[in-house]
XYZ file of C-alpha atoms in Angstrom:
681
model
C -0.048 -0.027 0.007
C 1.178 3.630 -0.913
C -1.451 5.213 1.131
C 1.269 6.776 3.867
C 3.145 8.175 0.954
C 0.061 9.456 -0.767
C -1.065 11.318 2.239
C 2.438 12.587 3.531
C 4.102 13.774 0.376
C 1.977 17.072 0.337
C 2.772 17.826 4.141
C 6.226 17.271 3.389
C 6.091 19.695 0.402
C 4.528 22.162 2.572
C 6.758 21.839 5.495
C 9.961 22.515 2.869
C 8.367 25.243 0.849
C 7.028 26.948 4.243
C 9.909 26.820 6.206
C 12.819 26.610 3.974
C 11.396 28.706 0.967
C 13.387 31.838 1.406
C 16.600 29.610 1.701
C 16.061 27.465 -1.054
C 14.542 30.015 -3.520
C 11.098 30.100 -4.935
C 11.831 27.994 -8.121
C 12.955 25.091 -5.854
C 10.104 25.047 -3.651
C 7.581 24.944 -6.674
C 9.480 22.049 -8.273
C 9.461 20.068 -4.884
C 5.867 20.629 -3.985
C 4.695 19.899 -7.487
C 6.828 16.782 -7.762
C 5.709 15.298 -4.608
C 2.090 16.188 -5.603
C 2.530 14.489 -9.160
C 4.083 11.402 -7.358
C 1.169 11.316 -4.912
C -1.353 11.435 -7.974
C 0.312 8.378 -9.548
C 0.488 6.528 -6.554
C -3.370 7.585 -5.947
C -4.167 6.126 -9.526
C -2.303 2.668 -8.796
C -4.432 2.376 -5.515
C -7.511 3.130 -7.263
C -6.704 0.712 -10.195
C -6.561 -2.153 -7.767
C -10.239 -1.260 -6.905
C -11.191 -0.700 -10.620
C -9.843 -4.015 -11.733
C -10.459 -6.115 -8.691
C -11.727 -9.490 -9.672
C -15.609 -9.585 -8.993
C -15.427 -13.194 -7.563
C -12.906 -12.424 -4.858
C -15.634 -10.162 -3.054
C -18.425 -12.083 -1.651
C -21.728 -10.189 -1.965
C -19.746 -7.106 -3.047
C -18.528 -6.537 0.641
C -14.901 -6.472 1.906
C -13.182 -5.286 4.873
C -11.193 -1.671 4.434
C -7.719 -1.805 4.462
C -6.315 0.375 7.387
C -2.859 1.442 8.078
C -2.268 2.725 11.615
C 0.050 5.651 11.963
C -0.080 6.144 15.847
C -2.046 6.015 18.715
C -3.926 9.090 19.442
C -6.374 9.382 22.432
C -6.801 6.516 24.942
C -9.124 7.404 27.611
C -11.309 4.796 29.472
C -13.330 2.979 26.867
C -12.341 5.634 24.276
C -9.374 4.342 22.199
C -8.739 6.372 19.059
C -6.083 5.671 16.809
C -4.691 7.633 13.465
C -5.646 5.223 11.049
C -5.480 5.725 7.274
C -8.655 3.945 5.866
C -8.462 2.752 2.431
C -11.724 1.466 0.560
C -13.225 2.266 -2.806
C -14.798 5.458 -1.653
C -11.245 6.743 -0.229
C -9.684 5.505 -3.421
C -11.977 7.798 -5.670
C -11.417 10.739 -3.402
C -7.786 10.188 -3.509
C -7.789 10.479 -7.261
C -9.777 13.302 -7.457
C -7.932 15.408 -4.459
C -4.187 14.412 -5.974
C -4.912 14.572 -9.576
C -6.674 18.097 -9.533
C -4.176 19.461 -6.753
C -0.970 18.298 -8.867
C -2.409 19.782 -12.095
C -2.889 23.040 -9.969
C 0.333 23.152 -8.585
C 1.666 22.521 -11.998
C -0.546 25.549 -13.479
C 0.522 27.675 -10.654
C 4.186 27.676 -11.792
C 3.125 29.714 -14.711
C 0.136 31.519 -13.446
C 2.012 32.864 -10.068
C 5.412 33.332 -12.030
C 5.462 37.114 -10.993
C 4.039 36.926 -7.459
C 7.062 37.679 -4.934
C 5.273 35.115 -2.240
C 5.324 32.030 -4.521
C 6.992 29.777 -1.786
C 4.365 30.683 0.960
C 1.371 30.186 -1.917
C 2.683 26.628 -2.768
C 2.957 25.389 0.789
C -0.796 26.577 1.434
C -1.552 24.623 -1.725
C 0.070 21.468 -0.337
C -1.082 22.106 3.191
C -4.488 22.340 1.832
C -4.201 19.219 -0.048
C -2.790 17.307 3.076
C -5.818 18.453 5.063
C -8.013 17.066 2.411
C -6.334 13.805 2.346
C -6.466 13.516 6.082
C -10.273 14.036 5.757
C -10.990 11.391 3.104
C -8.737 8.725 4.785
C -10.161 9.384 8.203
C -11.213 6.264 10.157
C -13.342 7.899 12.776
C -15.340 10.968 13.418
C -12.607 13.049 15.284
C -9.928 12.359 12.413
C -12.440 13.494 10.099
C -13.039 16.678 12.153
C -9.324 17.355 12.310
C -9.084 17.095 8.397
C -12.376 19.320 8.164
C -11.058 21.973 10.290
C -7.576 21.509 8.320
C -9.194 22.535 4.969
C -11.145 25.247 6.548
C -7.824 26.807 7.877
C -5.948 26.245 4.523
C -8.914 28.128 2.557
C -8.619 30.965 4.793
C -4.941 31.259 4.085
C -5.408 30.865 0.284
C -8.175 33.170 0.030
C -6.688 35.771 1.824
C -3.216 35.171 0.241
C -2.987 38.887 -1.208
C -3.747 40.034 2.396
C -2.944 43.542 1.455
C -6.155 43.724 -0.471
C -9.185 44.660 1.981
C -11.470 42.672 -0.212
C -9.377 39.244 -0.053
C -9.286 39.782 3.884
C -13.078 40.065 4.165
C -13.742 37.369 1.778
C -11.240 34.994 3.963
C -12.830 36.249 7.100
C -16.344 35.729 5.571
C -15.399 32.024 4.531
C -13.900 31.259 8.023
C -17.070 32.681 10.158
C -19.696 30.927 7.866
C -18.098 27.646 7.807
C -17.631 27.864 11.573
C -21.581 27.989 11.931
C -21.701 24.803 9.900
C -18.626 23.240 11.830
C -20.432 24.045 15.202
C -23.368 21.772 13.933
C -20.893 18.981 12.677
C -18.987 19.153 16.172
C -22.619 18.647 17.914
C -23.401 15.787 15.446
C -20.473 14.034 16.365
C -20.885 14.279 20.090
C -24.510 13.161 19.490
C -23.321 10.225 17.581
C -20.918 9.110 20.513
C -23.715 9.431 22.850
C -26.360 7.441 20.660
C -23.713 4.810 19.069
C -21.119 4.771 21.645
C -18.238 4.654 19.150
C -16.432 7.323 17.285
C -14.689 4.925 14.698
C -16.824 4.320 11.667
C -16.944 0.354 11.731
C -18.073 0.593 15.115
C -20.609 3.269 14.824
C -22.114 1.537 11.660
C -22.376 -2.043 13.593
C -24.063 -0.210 16.346
C -26.475 1.735 13.718
C -27.195 -1.808 12.324
C -28.245 -2.910 15.945
C -30.847 -0.032 16.093
C -33.046 -0.927 13.120
C -36.401 -1.217 14.293
C -35.704 0.140 17.627
C -34.334 3.617 17.071
C -33.742 5.614 20.084
C -35.640 8.916 21.037
C -33.972 12.155 22.687
C -36.505 13.997 24.919
C -36.013 17.579 24.482
C -38.101 20.664 25.192
C -41.157 18.786 25.660
C -40.670 16.739 22.325
C -39.761 13.436 21.495
C -37.268 13.482 18.709
C -35.715 10.597 16.679
C -32.087 10.268 17.946
C -30.486 9.367 14.502
C -32.895 12.103 12.721
C -31.194 14.610 15.041
C -27.508 13.140 14.709
C -27.849 13.014 10.827
C -29.459 16.651 10.748
C -26.461 18.096 12.803
C -23.929 16.465 10.830
C -25.595 17.658 7.679
C -25.482 21.160 8.963
C -21.669 20.643 8.805
C -21.820 19.570 5.141
C -24.168 22.669 4.375
C -21.383 24.954 5.466
C -18.228 23.171 3.811
C -20.199 22.509 0.430
C -22.097 25.857 0.293
C -25.589 24.533 0.501
C -28.293 27.222 0.608
C -28.373 29.252 3.624
C -24.558 28.724 4.428
C -23.418 29.516 0.685
C -22.687 33.049 0.994
C -19.039 32.325 1.294
C -18.453 30.469 -2.105
C -18.659 33.374 -4.412
C -16.367 35.909 -2.516
C -13.854 33.038 -2.294
C -13.025 34.145 -5.824
C -10.856 37.165 -4.168
C -7.950 34.588 -3.930
C -5.753 33.508 -7.039
C -7.527 31.471 -9.692
C -5.758 28.193 -9.025
C -6.952 28.406 -5.389
C -10.678 28.480 -6.760
C -9.858 25.767 -9.211
C -8.571 23.803 -6.122
C -11.257 24.604 -3.510
C -14.295 24.146 -6.191
C -13.164 21.113 -7.897
C -11.227 18.898 -5.535
C -11.337 20.129 -1.965
C -13.314 21.927 0.554
C -16.757 21.884 -1.208
C -16.489 18.178 -1.911
C -15.950 17.317 1.884
C -19.502 17.537 2.567
C -20.657 15.332 -0.207
C -17.818 12.781 0.732
C -19.123 13.079 4.340
C -22.696 12.116 3.747
C -21.576 9.343 1.396
C -19.283 8.068 3.880
C -21.890 8.125 6.706
C -24.603 6.621 4.384
C -25.286 3.651 6.839
C -26.243 6.488 9.506
C -28.439 8.399 6.889
C -30.239 5.245 5.799
C -31.908 5.278 9.234
C -33.425 8.604 8.989
C -36.059 9.261 6.194
C -36.744 12.689 7.361
C -32.969 13.618 7.137
C -32.763 12.201 3.666
C -35.477 14.190 2.569
C -34.201 17.453 4.207
C -30.829 16.692 2.284
C -32.831 16.407 -1.046
C -34.738 19.452 -0.586
C -31.845 21.503 0.323
C -29.680 20.082 -2.417
C -32.628 20.809 -5.226
C -33.232 24.304 -3.645
C -29.407 24.964 -3.909
C -29.114 23.888 -7.674
C -31.991 26.237 -8.418
C -30.942 29.162 -6.537
C -27.355 29.161 -7.710
C -28.270 28.533 -11.396
C -30.841 31.679 -11.280
C -27.800 33.987 -9.892
C -25.292 32.684 -12.389
C -27.556 34.152 -15.114
C -26.874 37.669 -14.594
C -23.268 37.678 -13.027
C -20.482 39.519 -15.204
C -17.391 38.383 -13.512
C -15.758 35.206 -15.253
C -14.813 33.331 -12.232
C -18.313 34.122 -10.081
C -20.158 32.560 -13.004
C -18.155 29.593 -12.724
C -18.222 29.637 -8.805
C -22.182 29.521 -8.780
C -21.945 26.627 -11.274
C -20.212 24.867 -8.715
C -22.495 25.806 -6.108
C -25.428 24.617 -8.257
C -23.707 21.199 -9.129
C -23.132 20.442 -5.430
C -26.758 20.923 -5.211
C -27.200 18.128 -8.009
C -24.967 15.801 -5.731
C -26.859 16.360 -2.568
C -30.250 15.536 -4.283
C -28.730 12.037 -5.158
C -27.399 11.366 -1.714
C -30.685 12.480 -0.273
C -32.571 10.021 -2.571
C -30.243 7.252 -1.455
C -28.214 6.772 -4.373
C -24.847 7.635 -3.077
C -22.972 6.066 -5.960
C -24.403 8.585 -8.232
C -23.704 11.610 -6.247
C -20.084 10.448 -5.841
C -19.942 9.851 -9.606
C -21.000 13.584 -10.192
C -18.348 14.694 -7.699
C -15.691 12.644 -9.620
C -16.551 13.951 -13.293
C -17.390 17.588 -11.839
C -13.844 17.714 -10.508
C -12.324 17.276 -14.054
C -14.559 19.692 -15.932
C -14.730 22.389 -13.069
C -10.993 22.436 -12.814
C -10.819 22.886 -16.567
C -13.085 25.760 -16.571
C -11.588 27.536 -13.774
C -8.054 26.861 -15.023
C -9.098 27.837 -18.485
C -10.741 31.101 -17.095
C -7.544 31.703 -15.374
C -5.756 31.437 -18.711
C -8.264 34.167 -19.859
C -7.401 36.492 -16.928
C -3.695 36.049 -17.818
C -4.110 36.787 -21.236
C -6.150 39.956 -20.498
C -3.840 41.100 -17.983
C -6.108 40.606 -14.859
C -9.222 41.499 -16.358
C -12.193 39.576 -15.100
C -15.259 41.213 -16.423
C -16.726 39.472 -19.517
C -18.216 42.790 -20.467
C -14.823 44.141 -21.173
C -13.867 41.296 -23.511
C -15.014 39.480 -26.630
C -13.176 38.129 -29.892
C -10.529 36.294 -27.674
C -11.026 33.341 -29.762
C -8.661 34.293 -32.341
C -5.991 35.711 -29.728
C -6.043 32.275 -27.365
C -7.503 29.458 -29.521
C -6.079 26.604 -27.471
C -7.652 27.967 -24.238
C -10.947 28.799 -26.306
C -11.162 25.147 -27.269
C -10.318 23.841 -23.724
C -13.327 25.945 -22.439
C -15.504 24.895 -24.950
C -14.583 21.141 -23.915
C -15.293 22.115 -20.188
C -18.646 23.903 -21.086
C -19.755 20.820 -23.117
C -19.228 18.566 -20.085
C -20.659 20.893 -17.653
C -23.893 21.478 -19.725
C -24.088 17.620 -20.386
C -23.908 17.455 -23.963
C -24.823 13.776 -25.199
C -27.455 11.458 -26.711
C -29.449 9.594 -24.205
C -29.412 5.799 -24.381
C -25.900 5.638 -26.100
C -22.442 5.994 -24.961
C -22.035 9.148 -26.716
C -21.641 11.916 -24.268
C -19.254 14.050 -22.171
C -18.632 13.718 -18.387
C -21.232 15.720 -17.197
C -23.983 14.112 -19.354
C -23.802 10.875 -17.715
C -23.488 11.898 -14.086
C -25.946 14.815 -14.073
C -28.425 13.151 -16.217
C -28.045 10.111 -13.920
C -28.863 12.303 -10.811
C -31.911 13.738 -12.744
C -33.355 10.353 -13.302
C -32.625 9.124 -9.760
C -34.627 12.132 -8.621
C -37.739 11.259 -10.725
C -37.430 7.648 -9.828
C -37.454 8.420 -6.050
C -40.996 9.642 -6.563
C -43.258 11.394 -3.995
C -43.651 15.046 -3.857
C -40.039 15.561 -2.714
C -38.622 13.654 -5.885
C -41.039 15.329 -8.271
C -40.106 18.945 -6.985
C -36.172 17.860 -6.795
C -36.632 16.572 -10.577
C -38.219 19.856 -12.035
C -35.925 21.962 -10.006
C -32.775 20.067 -11.411
C -34.121 20.230 -15.173
C -34.757 23.872 -14.770
C -31.406 24.383 -13.000
C -30.019 22.404 -16.291
C -31.523 24.816 -18.654
C -30.126 27.854 -16.766
C -26.735 26.355 -16.258
C -26.583 25.878 -20.193
C -27.583 29.443 -20.516
C -24.857 31.007 -18.538
C -22.339 28.507 -19.629
C -22.714 29.503 -23.217
C -23.185 33.249 -22.402
C -19.786 33.060 -20.769
C -18.318 31.470 -24.107
C -19.860 34.130 -26.217
C -19.207 37.166 -24.264
C -15.592 36.155 -23.662
C -14.446 34.653 -26.878
C -16.909 35.705 -29.625
C -17.880 39.046 -31.183
C -15.944 42.001 -31.432
C -13.635 43.213 -28.596
C -15.445 45.439 -26.217
C -14.767 48.229 -23.405
C -11.012 47.610 -23.474
C -10.170 50.744 -21.795
C -12.594 50.646 -18.986
C -11.085 50.150 -15.370
C -10.339 46.725 -14.294
C -12.855 44.835 -11.969
C -12.723 45.282 -8.408
C -11.981 41.680 -8.029
C -9.148 41.247 -10.312
C -6.646 38.910 -10.003
C -3.274 40.232 -9.020
C -0.784 37.517 -9.943
C 0.326 39.580 -12.957
C 1.066 43.006 -14.110
C 0.771 44.759 -17.256
C 4.502 43.998 -18.170
C 4.914 47.735 -19.367
C 2.441 47.052 -22.278
C 0.549 50.029 -23.873
C -2.682 49.742 -25.683
C -5.647 47.693 -24.907
C -5.699 44.421 -23.072
C -7.119 42.804 -26.231
C -4.311 44.153 -28.266
C -1.612 42.562 -25.882
C -3.722 39.456 -25.451
C -1.549 36.284 -25.785
C -1.878 32.525 -25.317
C -0.592 31.099 -21.987
C 2.662 29.353 -21.602
C 2.718 25.260 -21.900
C 3.106 24.873 -18.190
C -0.433 26.413 -17.679
C -1.571 24.613 -21.119
C -0.504 21.055 -20.249
C -3.058 20.827 -16.915
C -5.789 21.904 -19.448
C -5.158 19.139 -21.883
C -5.270 16.411 -18.882
C -8.238 17.803 -17.659
C -9.925 18.039 -20.883
C -9.349 14.194 -21.338
C -11.294 13.591 -18.207
C -13.793 16.055 -18.836
C -14.517 13.683 -22.153
C -13.930 10.359 -20.977
C -14.625 10.310 -17.314
C -18.295 9.799 -17.554
C -18.459 6.873 -20.347
C -15.454 5.192 -18.909
C -16.670 4.938 -15.326
C -20.288 4.920 -15.831
C -20.883 1.458 -15.231
C -19.033 1.260 -11.968
C -21.098 4.232 -10.620
C -24.683 3.978 -12.284
C -24.426 0.656 -14.013
C -26.057 -2.618 -12.878
C -26.359 -2.953 -9.230
C -23.975 -6.067 -8.683
C -21.200 -4.079 -10.571
C -21.707 -1.027 -8.253
C -21.606 -3.427 -5.232
C -18.540 -4.899 -6.384
C -16.799 -1.943 -7.198
C -17.542 -0.161 -3.820
C -17.405 -3.430 -1.550
C -19.643 -2.122 1.127
C -17.859 1.320 1.264
C -21.368 2.769 0.938
C -24.895 1.963 0.719
C -26.270 0.815 -2.643
C -30.049 0.864 -3.159
C -30.825 -1.869 -5.914
C -34.772 -0.935 -6.054
C -33.972 2.719 -6.654
C -31.287 1.783 -9.224
C -33.647 -0.452 -11.462
C -36.103 2.205 -11.139
C -33.948 5.077 -12.291
C -32.905 3.010 -15.155
C -36.679 2.324 -16.003
C -37.894 5.885 -16.013
C -39.839 6.923 -19.184
C -38.235 8.203 -22.177
C -39.199 11.797 -21.797
C -37.533 11.872 -18.392
C -34.216 10.588 -19.806
C -34.507 13.292 -22.602
C -35.523 16.177 -20.415
C -32.145 17.331 -19.357
C -30.935 17.342 -22.868
C -33.853 19.556 -24.190
C -33.328 21.839 -21.234
C -29.636 22.107 -22.439
C -30.747 22.794 -25.708
C -32.918 25.187 -25.063
C -30.538 27.187 -22.730
C -28.058 27.139 -25.801
C -30.448 28.250 -28.054
C -31.626 31.276 -25.790
C -27.705 32.138 -25.175
C -27.080 31.950 -28.688
C -30.087 34.422 -29.693
C -29.469 36.850 -27.290
C -25.556 37.086 -27.466
C -24.986 36.299 -31.177
C -28.354 37.494 -33.130
C -29.970 40.124 -30.940
C -27.360 41.234 -28.769
C -29.735 44.101 -27.322
C -32.171 41.636 -26.056
C -30.634 41.314 -22.565
C -30.428 45.061 -22.009
C -34.107 45.204 -23.055
C -34.947 42.459 -20.691
C -33.221 43.858 -17.697
C -34.995 47.214 -18.372
C -38.176 45.586 -18.550
C -38.048 43.418 -15.403
C -35.537 45.729 -13.247
C -36.716 44.425 -9.933
C -36.248 40.777 -10.964
C -32.819 41.769 -12.591
C -31.548 43.474 -9.337
C -32.821 40.501 -7.138
C -30.760 38.163 -9.076
C -27.749 40.280 -9.540
C -27.672 40.851 -5.893
C -27.790 36.908 -5.192
C -31.417 37.211 -3.686
C -30.014 39.535 -1.229
C -28.815 37.106 1.251
C -25.667 39.126 1.821
C -27.828 42.224 2.767
C -30.257 40.139 4.972
C -27.400 38.396 6.779
C -25.842 41.790 7.307
C -28.976 42.996 8.772
C -29.833 40.272 10.932
C -26.499 38.816 12.168
C -23.688 41.199 11.365
C -24.960 44.557 12.499
C -26.551 43.224 15.787
C -23.213 41.753 16.476
C -21.293 44.721 15.797
C -23.522 46.688 17.878
C -23.288 44.205 20.775
C -19.834 44.090 20.349
C -19.498 47.955 20.479
C -21.728 47.998 23.375
C -19.883 45.571 25.286
C -16.655 47.258 24.742
C -17.519 50.889 25.036
C -20.355 50.393 27.701
C -19.116 47.721 29.541
C -15.527 47.284 29.356
C -14.277 50.781 28.760
C -17.245 52.631 31.038
C -18.169 50.237 33.531
C -14.720 48.058 34.033
C -12.032 50.558 33.231
C -13.602 53.809 34.188
C -15.936 53.348 36.923
C -14.605 50.257 38.924
C -10.684 49.853 38.048
C -10.063 53.699 37.672
C -12.770 54.540 40.321
C -11.443 52.383 43.230
C -7.909 53.340 42.199
C -8.948 57.058 42.611
C -10.753 56.479 45.969
C -7.787 54.627 47.398
C -5.704 57.600 46.107
C -7.745 59.959 47.816
C -8.029 58.147 51.111
C -4.389 57.437 51.152
C -3.454 61.139 50.376
C -5.470 61.988 53.344
C -4.040 59.646 55.528
C -0.622 60.696 54.600
C -1.489 64.086 55.776
C -1.939 62.701 59.288
C 1.748 61.802 59.503
C 2.894 65.035 60.791
C 6.383 63.738 62.343
C 5.559 65.289 65.755
C 5.586 62.871 68.875
C 2.875 64.877 70.712
C 0.413 64.382 68.023
C 1.084 60.431 67.846
C 0.665 60.530 71.950
C -2.592 62.373 71.719
C -3.770 60.165 69.058
C -3.122 57.052 71.081
C -4.841 58.498 74.063
C -7.976 59.125 71.884
C -7.658 55.603 70.953
C -7.578 54.243 74.392
C -10.317 56.397 75.611
C -12.590 55.108 72.738
C -11.416 51.626 73.354
C -12.676 52.166 77.264
C -15.809 53.494 76.152
C -16.812 50.615 73.955
C -15.757 48.054 76.755
C -17.850 49.747 79.429
C -20.926 50.168 76.972
C -20.703 46.398 76.187
C -20.546 45.550 79.851
C -17.162 43.884 79.729
C -15.475 45.963 82.508
C -18.540 46.733 85.024
C -20.517 43.531 84.493
């Protein structure tokens, strides 16, 4: 097993680049961290191949014990025995491939993208640390180890989003991501505590075995005169953590602002790390979620609402990275719909394919920004197809994969076609009001996704150059300067170097082939899925058969939605370019509502931020400054000073003054003794 090398190679790279970067130099730091990540990626594919090509007959009923490698004993306290164990099963292997492949390509891409940044060693150290934390998470064998990896990616995201710390917007975005994720993490921590109380175990195997014993006799929690299903409480609290990490509706606000970091960071966060942590966690804990139908319904509805919400907001965004960011938010919603329906393998399948085409789109956007000398506003682009043809075709491939281009019932299709359409079919097959609501929400989201994806292509690459002398966007990347060029950004646009294009080629292969090659393992016959995953997640054979047997119009619904979105974008941004302006003027309220992201930031600012700031100011100015400092501390000090000043005045230095004072004291003492009866009684 290569698992120790896979997990610790990024940590070694992070330590070398972080501690010795100034000594060994930027270039050496880049090569060491990138080389170690490429090595980890190669080993991850070898581990994955062991599960991919495992002989079916070797696994009895599709179940097998996970391979475990103990690193060290961690906590031993009474019955609590926690060890740092690296768990390797099929689900882990899938995540290892996703994380290390995308991360290694992001490292390689960053060598070119961050070439002008004076703090490259620190940047590469943060990237490798981020990767190590995610690997810690996906190889966890117990709740506490998963929580450490969970918090590790949160810390690394704060460092990477706020990498350009001299920019106030970057600091604000990093803090926003940190705080919003702490809200979700609080629920996740409570869920871990509740799971330990209910199940008596923190290791996954022990918890799953205890959960099996609870079937038909689920415990009840009495809280505030309510009798609540204990597993429902546990699962909802755990899902709260997933909502924060994976930017689901209500806890999504941090994700678009995360664009303030360098573009490679966006690719890493959105494609392979952090946002996929919540999806992985629910899939890993699928035996627990299966015990709570209510929690599964909540997961499904939240996912459907997130997919629809993010798709509507993406329609009107003008920042090239924000469009792709809202696309990520929407696609994560798709994944949770599959998880909530109980088809965990399909949710993981979309996570797998999404990593390739979303990383491709983000790195392609970075190539556009590099070519345009840190311009990010699509309204100031246009006609770039001739200037950067390689980037253009890579973005086309990513868009085809994202929008789900393919022919239903055939093996012809890009990666997103197989996984996304599979989720839509699963939502319909789940049935009930929840399933049908999710189905229509996803179909509409697919139409919107196709529209804003092709809108991005048309605005960026087609037509005539526009507004090249306008000011740069407020959220512009700062990795590159203008290199002393004169004239417009379009005139000086150039193709990215090979070190940035090679990762695009590799990701393009994944965006084309990942769906058709692996479809049978994730969404094929039930026995194939069970043999592949070997018991690492729950497989619902009944739901799978229902999904494969949905009506023909359901199978074609996403394709028709995609074609409608493509046609609308083509008409509005190629043939009738004034139409978007007319629609915005005709519906100003709706346009501003979508442009301002349903006003969630303003709402949270009014409900949470301003009251918190008011309370903090009141406690600071009123309680601390006035009461504690001025009144109590300084007041007591002033009183003591006054009293001692008066007492000091009594120290005259004359002997007869002291003798007179002693006589007065003796007289007072005698008077008290007589009055009390002590002398005359």
